[in-house]
Coordinates of C-alpha atoms and ligand atoms in Angstrom, one line a residue:
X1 CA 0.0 0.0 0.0
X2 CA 1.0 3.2 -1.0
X3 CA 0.3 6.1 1.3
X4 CA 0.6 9.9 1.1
X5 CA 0.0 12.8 3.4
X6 CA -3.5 13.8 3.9
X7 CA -5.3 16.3 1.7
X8 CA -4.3 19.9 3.3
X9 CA -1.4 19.0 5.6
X10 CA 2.5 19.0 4.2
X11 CA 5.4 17.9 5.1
X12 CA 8.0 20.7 5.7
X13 CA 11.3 18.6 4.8
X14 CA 15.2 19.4 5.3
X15 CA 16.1 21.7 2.6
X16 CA 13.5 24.4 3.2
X17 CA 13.0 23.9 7.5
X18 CA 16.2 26.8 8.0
X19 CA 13.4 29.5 6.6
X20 CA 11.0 28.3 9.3
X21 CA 13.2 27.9 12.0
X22 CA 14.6 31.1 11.3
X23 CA 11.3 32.9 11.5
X24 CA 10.4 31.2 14.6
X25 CA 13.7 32.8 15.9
X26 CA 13.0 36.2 14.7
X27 CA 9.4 36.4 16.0
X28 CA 10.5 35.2 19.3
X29 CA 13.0 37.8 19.5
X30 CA 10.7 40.6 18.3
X31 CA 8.1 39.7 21.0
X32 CA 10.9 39.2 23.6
X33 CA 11.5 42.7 22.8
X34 CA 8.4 44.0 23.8
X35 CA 8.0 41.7 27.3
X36 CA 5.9 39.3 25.2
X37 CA 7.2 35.8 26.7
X38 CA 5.9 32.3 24.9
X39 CA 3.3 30.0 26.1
X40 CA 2.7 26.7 25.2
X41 CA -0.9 25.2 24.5
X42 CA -2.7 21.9 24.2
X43 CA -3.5 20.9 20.5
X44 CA -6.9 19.8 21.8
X45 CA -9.5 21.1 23.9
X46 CA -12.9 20.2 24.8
X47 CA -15.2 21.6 21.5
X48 CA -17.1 24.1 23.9
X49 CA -14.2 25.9 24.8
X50 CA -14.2 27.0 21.1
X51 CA -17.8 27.2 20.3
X52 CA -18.0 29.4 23.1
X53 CA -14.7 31.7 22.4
X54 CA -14.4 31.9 19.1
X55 CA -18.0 32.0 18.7
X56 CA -20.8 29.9 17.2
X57 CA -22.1 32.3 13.8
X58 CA -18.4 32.1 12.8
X59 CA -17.0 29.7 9.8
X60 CA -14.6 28.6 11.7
X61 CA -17.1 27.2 14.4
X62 CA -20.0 25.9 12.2
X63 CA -18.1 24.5 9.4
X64 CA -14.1 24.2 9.7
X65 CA -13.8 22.3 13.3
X66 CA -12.2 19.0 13.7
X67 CA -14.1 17.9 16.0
X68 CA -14.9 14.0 17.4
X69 CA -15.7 11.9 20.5
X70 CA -12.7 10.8 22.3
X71 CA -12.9 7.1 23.8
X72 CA -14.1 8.8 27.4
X73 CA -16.9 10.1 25.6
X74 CA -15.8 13.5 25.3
X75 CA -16.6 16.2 22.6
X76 CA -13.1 17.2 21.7
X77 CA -11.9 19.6 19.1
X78 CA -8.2 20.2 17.9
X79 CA -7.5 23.8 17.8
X80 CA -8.9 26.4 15.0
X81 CA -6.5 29.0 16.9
X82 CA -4.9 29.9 19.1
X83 CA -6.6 32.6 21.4
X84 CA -9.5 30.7 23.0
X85 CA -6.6 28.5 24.8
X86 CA -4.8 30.9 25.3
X87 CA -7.4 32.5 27.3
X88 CA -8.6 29.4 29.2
X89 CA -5.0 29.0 30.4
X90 CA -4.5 32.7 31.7
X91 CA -7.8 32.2 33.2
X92 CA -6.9 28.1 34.8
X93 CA -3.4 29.5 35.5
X94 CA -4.2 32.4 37.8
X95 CA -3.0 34.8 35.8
X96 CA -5.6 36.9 35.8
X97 CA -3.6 38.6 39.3
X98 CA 0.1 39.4 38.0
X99 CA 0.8 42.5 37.0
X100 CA -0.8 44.1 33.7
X101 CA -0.6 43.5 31.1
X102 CA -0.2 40.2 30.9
X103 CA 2.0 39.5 27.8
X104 CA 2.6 36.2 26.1
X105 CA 3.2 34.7 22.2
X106 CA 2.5 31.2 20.5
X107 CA 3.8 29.2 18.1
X108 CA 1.2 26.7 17.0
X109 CA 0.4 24.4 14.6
X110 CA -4.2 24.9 14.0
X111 CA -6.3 22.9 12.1
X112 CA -9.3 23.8 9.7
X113 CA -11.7 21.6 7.5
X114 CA -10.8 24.4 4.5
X115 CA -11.1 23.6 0.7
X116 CA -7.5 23.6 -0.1
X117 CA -5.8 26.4 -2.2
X118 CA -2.2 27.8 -2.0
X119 CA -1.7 29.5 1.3
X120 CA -4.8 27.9 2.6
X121 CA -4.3 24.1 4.5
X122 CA -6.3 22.3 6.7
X123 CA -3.1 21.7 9.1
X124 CA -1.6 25.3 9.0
X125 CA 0.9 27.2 11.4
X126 CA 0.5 30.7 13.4
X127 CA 2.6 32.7 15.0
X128 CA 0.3 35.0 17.3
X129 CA 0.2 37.1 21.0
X130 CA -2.4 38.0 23.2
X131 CA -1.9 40.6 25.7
X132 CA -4.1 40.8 28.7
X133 CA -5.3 43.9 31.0
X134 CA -4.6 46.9 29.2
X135 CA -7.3 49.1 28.1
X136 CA -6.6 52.1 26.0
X137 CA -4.8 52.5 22.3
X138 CA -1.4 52.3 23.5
X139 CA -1.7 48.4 24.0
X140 CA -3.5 48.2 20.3
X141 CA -0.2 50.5 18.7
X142 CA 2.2 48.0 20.3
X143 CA 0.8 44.9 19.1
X144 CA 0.6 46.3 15.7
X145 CA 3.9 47.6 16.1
X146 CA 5.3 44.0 17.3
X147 CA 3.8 42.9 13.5
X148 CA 6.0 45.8 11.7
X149 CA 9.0 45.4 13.9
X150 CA 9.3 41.1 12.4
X151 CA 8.1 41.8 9.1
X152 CA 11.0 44.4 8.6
X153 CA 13.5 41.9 10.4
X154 CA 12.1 39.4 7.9
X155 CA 13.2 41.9 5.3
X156 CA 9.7 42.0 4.2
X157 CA 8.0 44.9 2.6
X158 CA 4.8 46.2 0.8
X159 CA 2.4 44.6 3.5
X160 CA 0.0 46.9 4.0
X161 CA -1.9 47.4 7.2
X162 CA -5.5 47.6 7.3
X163 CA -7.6 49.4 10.6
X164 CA -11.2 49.8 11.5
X165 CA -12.8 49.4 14.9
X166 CA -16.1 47.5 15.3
X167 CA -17.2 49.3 18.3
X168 CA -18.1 48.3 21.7
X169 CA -21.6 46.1 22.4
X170 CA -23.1 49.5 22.7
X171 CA -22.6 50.5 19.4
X172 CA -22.8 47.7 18.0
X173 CA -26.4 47.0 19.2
X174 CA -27.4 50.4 17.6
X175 CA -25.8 49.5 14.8
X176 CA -26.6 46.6 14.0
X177 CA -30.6 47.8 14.3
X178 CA -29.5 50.2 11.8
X179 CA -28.0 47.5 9.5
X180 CA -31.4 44.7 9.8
X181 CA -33.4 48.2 8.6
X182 CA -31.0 48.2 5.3
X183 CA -30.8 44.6 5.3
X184 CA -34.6 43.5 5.5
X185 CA -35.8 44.1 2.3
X186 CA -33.0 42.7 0.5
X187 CA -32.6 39.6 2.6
X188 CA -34.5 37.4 -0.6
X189 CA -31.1 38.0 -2.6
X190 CA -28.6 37.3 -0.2
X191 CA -27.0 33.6 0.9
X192 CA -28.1 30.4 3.0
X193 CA -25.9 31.7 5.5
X194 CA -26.6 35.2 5.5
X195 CA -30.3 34.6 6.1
X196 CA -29.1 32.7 9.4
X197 CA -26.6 35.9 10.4
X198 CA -29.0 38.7 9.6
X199 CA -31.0 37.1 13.0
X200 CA -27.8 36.0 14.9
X201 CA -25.1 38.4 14.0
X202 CA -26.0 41.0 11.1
X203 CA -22.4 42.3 11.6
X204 CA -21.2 39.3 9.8
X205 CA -23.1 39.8 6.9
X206 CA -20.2 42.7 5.8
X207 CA -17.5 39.6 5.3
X208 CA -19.3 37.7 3.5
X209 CA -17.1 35.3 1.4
X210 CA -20.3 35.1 -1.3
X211 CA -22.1 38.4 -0.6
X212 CA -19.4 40.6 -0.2
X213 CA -18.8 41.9 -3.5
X214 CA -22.3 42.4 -4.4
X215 CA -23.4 46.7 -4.1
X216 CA -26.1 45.6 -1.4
X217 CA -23.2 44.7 1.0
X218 CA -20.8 47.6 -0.8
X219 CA -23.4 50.1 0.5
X220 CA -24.5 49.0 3.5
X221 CA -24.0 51.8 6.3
X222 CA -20.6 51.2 8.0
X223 CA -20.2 50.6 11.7
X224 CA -16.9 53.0 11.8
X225 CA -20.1 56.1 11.3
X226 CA -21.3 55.3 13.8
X227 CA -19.4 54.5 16.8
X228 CA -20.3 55.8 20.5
X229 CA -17.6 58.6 22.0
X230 CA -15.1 56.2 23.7
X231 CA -15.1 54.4 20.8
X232 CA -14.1 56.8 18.6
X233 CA -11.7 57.9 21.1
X234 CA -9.9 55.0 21.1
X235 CA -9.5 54.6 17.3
X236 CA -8.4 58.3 17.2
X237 CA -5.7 57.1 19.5
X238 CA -4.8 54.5 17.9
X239 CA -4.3 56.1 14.8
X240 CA -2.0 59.6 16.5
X241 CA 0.0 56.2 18.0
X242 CA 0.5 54.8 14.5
X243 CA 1.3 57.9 13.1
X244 CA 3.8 59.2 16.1
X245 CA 5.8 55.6 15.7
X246 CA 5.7 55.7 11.6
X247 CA 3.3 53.4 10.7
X248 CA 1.4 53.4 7.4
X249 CA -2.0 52.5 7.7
X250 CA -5.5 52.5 5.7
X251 CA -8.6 52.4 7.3
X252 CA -10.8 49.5 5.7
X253 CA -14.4 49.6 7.1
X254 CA -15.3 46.1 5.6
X255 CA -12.7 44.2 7.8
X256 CA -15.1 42.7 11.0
X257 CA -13.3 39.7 11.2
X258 CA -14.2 35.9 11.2
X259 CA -14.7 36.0 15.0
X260 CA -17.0 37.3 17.1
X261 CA -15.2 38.1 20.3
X262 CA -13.7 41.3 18.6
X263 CA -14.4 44.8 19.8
X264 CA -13.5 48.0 18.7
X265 CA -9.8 47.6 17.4
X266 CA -9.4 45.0 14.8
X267 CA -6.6 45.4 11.7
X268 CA -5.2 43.0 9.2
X269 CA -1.7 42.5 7.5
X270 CA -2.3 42.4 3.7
X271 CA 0.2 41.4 0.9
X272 CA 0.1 43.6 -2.1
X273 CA 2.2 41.0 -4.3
X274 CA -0.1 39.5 -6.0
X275 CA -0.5 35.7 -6.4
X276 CA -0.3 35.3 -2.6
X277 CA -3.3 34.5 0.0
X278 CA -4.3 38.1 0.7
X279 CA -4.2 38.4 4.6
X280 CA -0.8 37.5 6.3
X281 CA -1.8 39.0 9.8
X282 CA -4.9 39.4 11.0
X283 CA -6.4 40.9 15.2
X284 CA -8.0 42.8 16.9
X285 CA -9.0 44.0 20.7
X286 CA -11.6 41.5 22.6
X287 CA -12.7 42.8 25.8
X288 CA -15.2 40.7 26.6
X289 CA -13.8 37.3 25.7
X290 CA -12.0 36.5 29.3
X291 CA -15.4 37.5 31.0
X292 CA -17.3 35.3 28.6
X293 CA -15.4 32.5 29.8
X294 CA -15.9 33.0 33.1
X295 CA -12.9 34.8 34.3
X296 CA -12.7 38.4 35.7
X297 CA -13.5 41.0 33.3
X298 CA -10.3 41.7 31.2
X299 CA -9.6 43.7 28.5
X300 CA -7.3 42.1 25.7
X301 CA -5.5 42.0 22.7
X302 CA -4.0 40.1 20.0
X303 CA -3.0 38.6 16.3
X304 CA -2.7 35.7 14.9
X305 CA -0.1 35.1 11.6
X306 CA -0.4 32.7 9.3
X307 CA 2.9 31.0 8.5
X308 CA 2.7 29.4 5.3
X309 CA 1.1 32.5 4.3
X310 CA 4.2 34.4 5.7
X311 CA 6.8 32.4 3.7
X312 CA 4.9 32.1 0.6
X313 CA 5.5 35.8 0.8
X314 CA 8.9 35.9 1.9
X315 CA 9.4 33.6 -1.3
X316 CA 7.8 36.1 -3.9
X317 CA 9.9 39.3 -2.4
X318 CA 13.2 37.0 -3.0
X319 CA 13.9 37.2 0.9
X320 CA 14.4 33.4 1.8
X321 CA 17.9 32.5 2.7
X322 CA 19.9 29.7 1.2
X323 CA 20.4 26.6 3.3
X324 CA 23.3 27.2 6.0
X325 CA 26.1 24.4 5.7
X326 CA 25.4 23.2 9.4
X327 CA 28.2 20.6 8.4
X328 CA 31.5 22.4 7.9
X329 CA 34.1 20.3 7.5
X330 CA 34.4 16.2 6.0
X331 CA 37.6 14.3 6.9
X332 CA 37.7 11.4 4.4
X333 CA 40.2 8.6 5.6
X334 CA 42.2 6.6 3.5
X335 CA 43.1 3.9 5.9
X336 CA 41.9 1.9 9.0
X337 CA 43.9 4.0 11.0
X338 CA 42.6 7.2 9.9
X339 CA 38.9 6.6 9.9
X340 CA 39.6 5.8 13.4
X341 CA 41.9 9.3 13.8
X342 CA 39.1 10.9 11.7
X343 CA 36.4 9.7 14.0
X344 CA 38.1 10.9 17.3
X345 CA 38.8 14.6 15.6
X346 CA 34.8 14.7 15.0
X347 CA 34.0 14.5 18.1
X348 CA 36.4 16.8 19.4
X349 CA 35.2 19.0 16.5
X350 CA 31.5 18.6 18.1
X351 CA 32.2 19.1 21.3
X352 CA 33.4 22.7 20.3
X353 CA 30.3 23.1 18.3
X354 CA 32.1 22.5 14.9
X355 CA 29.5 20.7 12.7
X356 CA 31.2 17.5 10.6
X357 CA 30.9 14.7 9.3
X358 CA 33.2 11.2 8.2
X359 CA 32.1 8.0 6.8
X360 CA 29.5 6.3 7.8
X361 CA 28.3 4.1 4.4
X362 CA 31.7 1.8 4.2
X363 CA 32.9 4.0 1.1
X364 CA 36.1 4.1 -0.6
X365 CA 38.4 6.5 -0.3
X366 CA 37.2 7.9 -4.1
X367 CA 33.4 7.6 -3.4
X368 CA 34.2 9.7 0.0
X369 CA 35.4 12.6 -2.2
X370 CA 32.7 12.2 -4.9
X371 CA 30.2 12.5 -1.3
X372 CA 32.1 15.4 0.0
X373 CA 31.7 17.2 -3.2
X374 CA 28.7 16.4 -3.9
X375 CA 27.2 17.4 -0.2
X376 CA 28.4 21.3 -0.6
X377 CA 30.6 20.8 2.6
X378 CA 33.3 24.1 2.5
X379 CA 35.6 22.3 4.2
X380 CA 38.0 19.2 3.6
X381 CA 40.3 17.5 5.0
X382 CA 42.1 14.0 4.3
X383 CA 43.6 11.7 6.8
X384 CA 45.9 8.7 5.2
X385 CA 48.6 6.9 6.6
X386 CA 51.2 9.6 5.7
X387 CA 49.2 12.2 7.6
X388 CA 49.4 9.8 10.8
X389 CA 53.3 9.2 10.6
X390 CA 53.7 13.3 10.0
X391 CA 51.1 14.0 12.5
X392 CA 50.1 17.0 10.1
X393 CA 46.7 17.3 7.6
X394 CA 45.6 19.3 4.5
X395 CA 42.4 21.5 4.7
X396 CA 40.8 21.8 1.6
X397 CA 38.9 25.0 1.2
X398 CA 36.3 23.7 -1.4
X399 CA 34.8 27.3 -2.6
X400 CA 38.4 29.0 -2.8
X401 CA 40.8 25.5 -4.0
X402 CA 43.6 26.4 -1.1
X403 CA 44.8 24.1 0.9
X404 CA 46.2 24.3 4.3
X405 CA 48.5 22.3 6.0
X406 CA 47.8 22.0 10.1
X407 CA 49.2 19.4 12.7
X408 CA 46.8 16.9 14.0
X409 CA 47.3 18.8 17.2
X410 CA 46.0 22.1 16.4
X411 CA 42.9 20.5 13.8
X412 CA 40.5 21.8 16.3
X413 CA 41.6 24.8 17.1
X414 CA 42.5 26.1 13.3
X415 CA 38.5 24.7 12.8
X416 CA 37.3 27.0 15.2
X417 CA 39.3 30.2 14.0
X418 CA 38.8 29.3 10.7
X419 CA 35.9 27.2 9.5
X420 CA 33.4 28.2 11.4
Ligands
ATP501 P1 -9.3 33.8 5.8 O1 -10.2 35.0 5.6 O2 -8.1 33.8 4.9 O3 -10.0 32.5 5.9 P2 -9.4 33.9 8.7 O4 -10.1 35.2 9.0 O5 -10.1 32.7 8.7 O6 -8.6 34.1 7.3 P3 -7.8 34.1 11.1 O7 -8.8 33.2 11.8 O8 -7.8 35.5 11.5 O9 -8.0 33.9 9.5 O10 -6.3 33.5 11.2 C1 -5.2 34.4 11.2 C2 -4.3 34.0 10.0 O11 -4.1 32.6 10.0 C3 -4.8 34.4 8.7 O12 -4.6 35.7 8.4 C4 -4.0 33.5 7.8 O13 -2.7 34.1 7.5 C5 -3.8 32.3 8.6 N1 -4.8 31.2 8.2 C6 -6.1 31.1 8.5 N2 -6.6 30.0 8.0 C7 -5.6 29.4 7.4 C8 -5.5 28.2 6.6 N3 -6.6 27.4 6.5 N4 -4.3 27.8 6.1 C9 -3.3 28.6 6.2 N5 -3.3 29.8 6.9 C10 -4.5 30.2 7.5
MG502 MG1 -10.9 31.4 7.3

């Protein structure tokens, strides 16, 4: 039988992990930074956690959950995202008393029941942060800030950020009267699902992935008109924060985001290369998620970054990096006796951190040189019989053709002067 990876998930192999790893170290560094410190999260929670936090209108919830019984009998889902645990853990955790704000990053793998397209998987990656406590714009800039800090340590430009604030219950519940009032009479034109969120949730009615385009949605009144004081307030701030720290920004009225636990600040990341999955970044302020799950009433913050979607772009604006030679060096052995010398320099070599590498496969001398070559290694050396008696090597510098000669006492340190 022959198998192959399921529809939606992929293998991220060898030659192109360094990218990854190398924007894992980057984001962590970024959010270090900024007092953002990482927490780890289960890959499954129970489903209600989920239908509860992220909110039971939204696409995610209805239609993209893996979800199924566990052998206790349990409704378990495996994470869409990353907030809703998140959350139940600074809740669980007490960490709802340490000082605020409460700071922390992820790293996550999430999974989706998604049709499949480029930068769109069912197993995916994020890289997101939550921040807890802080109420006013300040918290919103930094977050945003946190984004356009990595993506110009990526080397990444031309992602444009997108604001708009969805107001506060308050509002919305005006609004959204206002927006049933426009919406009524053409609610025999719209979708299946808009019918159900025009009762549930008209706000959602503004993304919708088949309505959207159409003028009915294009012209429907927009929330940002019609925000109460404070909420204005706070997107005023937020945007004389943008401004003062030199951050471009367009204010995009149709972004309400997939989930409903949003309130007033909520922003996206979009690529302007085209060819890529629009939205790299996408967050926004939820105040009244950690009270909806039952902890104290906390006002918070965060994003959540697709990966994928991250390096597809990375690729297109020519910023990936070629593979670093982790191996520097290969001592080839002509003899008994010098594979046995050549083993016991290795692990010298290793133990000062000096990646290497000798036979392992049984070679011959020539197939040993035809490997080195062939593997890229910069470095060379050859150990034969001759090199014992004179206690002395040749290091081959592949890229420049010199060689070197160095006694077998000093190998390891001329490796780590000069091959490292
Ligand atoms: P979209 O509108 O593209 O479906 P979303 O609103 O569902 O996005 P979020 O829930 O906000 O996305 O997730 C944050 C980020 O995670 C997205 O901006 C995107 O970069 C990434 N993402 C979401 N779903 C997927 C997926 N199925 N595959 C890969 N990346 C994804
Ligand atoms: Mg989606």
């Amino acid at each position: 039988m022959k198998y192959s990876a399921q529809k939606g998930t992929k293998d991220i192999l060898p030659s192109e992990i360094h990218n990854w790893q190398r924007a894992e170290k980057i984001f962590a560094e970024v959010c270090h930074s900024f007092g953002y410190e990482e927490i780890r999260i289960p890959t499954f929670e129970q489903t209600d956690l989920f239908a509860r936090g992220v909110g039971d209108t939204t696409d995610v919830v209805t239609k993209e959950m893996y979800t199924f019984e566990d052998k206790g009998g349990r409704s378990i889902t495996l994470r869409p995202e990353g907030t809703a645990g998140v959350v139940r853990s600074f809740i669980e955790n007490g960490m709802t008393s340490l000082p605020l704000p409460v700071r922390m990053f992820y790293n996550i793998t999430a999974f989706r029941y998604e049709k499949m397209q480029k930068g769109r998987y069912r197993e995916f990656h994020q890289f997101g942060l939550e921040s807890f406590g802080a109420k006013g714009p300040d918290i919103d800039a930094e977050i945003i800030s946190v984004v356009d800090v990595f993506f110009k340590k990526m080397g990444l430009k031309n992602i444009g950020l997108h604001i708009n604030s969805i107001g506060c219950p308050n509002c919305r519940n005006e609004y959204n009267k206002l927006l049933k009032d426009y919406f009524r009479p053409h609610l025999a034109e719209m979708c299946e699902d808009c019918q159900a969120r025009f009762e549930k949730n008209p706000l959602r009615m503004i993304d919708c992935k088949i309505d959207g385009g159409k003028d009915v949605v294009k012209n429907a009144p927009r929330l940002i008109d019609h925000l109460c004081d404070e909420c204005k307030e706070h997107f005023e701030g937020l945007k004389a924060r943008l401004e003062a720290i030199g951050i471009e920004y367009t204010i995009d009225p149709n972004i309400v985001r997939g989930l409903d636990y949003y309130t007033r600040t909520v922003f996206e990341f979009v690529s302007e290369n085209v060819g890529t999955q629009g939205t790299i970044c996408g967050g926004g302020r939820y105040d009244g998620l950690v009270g909806l799950m039952d902890g104290p009433e906390t006002p918070g913050i965060g994003f959540a970054m697709g990966v994928e979607r991250l390096l597809l772009e990375a690729e297109a604006q020519g910023v990936l990096e070629e593979k670093p030679s982790y191996v520097r060096i290969y001592i080839a052995s002509m003899s008994e006796n010098a594979r046995i010398e050549a083993l016991k320099l290795c692990n010298k070599l290793r133990l000062e951190g000096i990646g290497c590498e000798t036979d392992m496969a049984g070679r011959s001398f020539k197939a040993q040189m035809k490997y080195a070559g062939k593997s890229g290694v910069p470095f060379l050396a050859v150990i034969g019989d001759d090199e014992l008696a004179n206690g002395e090597v040749k290091i081959k510098d592949m890229a420049e053709h010199t060689e070197t000669p160095v006694k077998l006492d000093d190998f390891v340190e001329y490796c780590s002067q000069n091959i490292v």
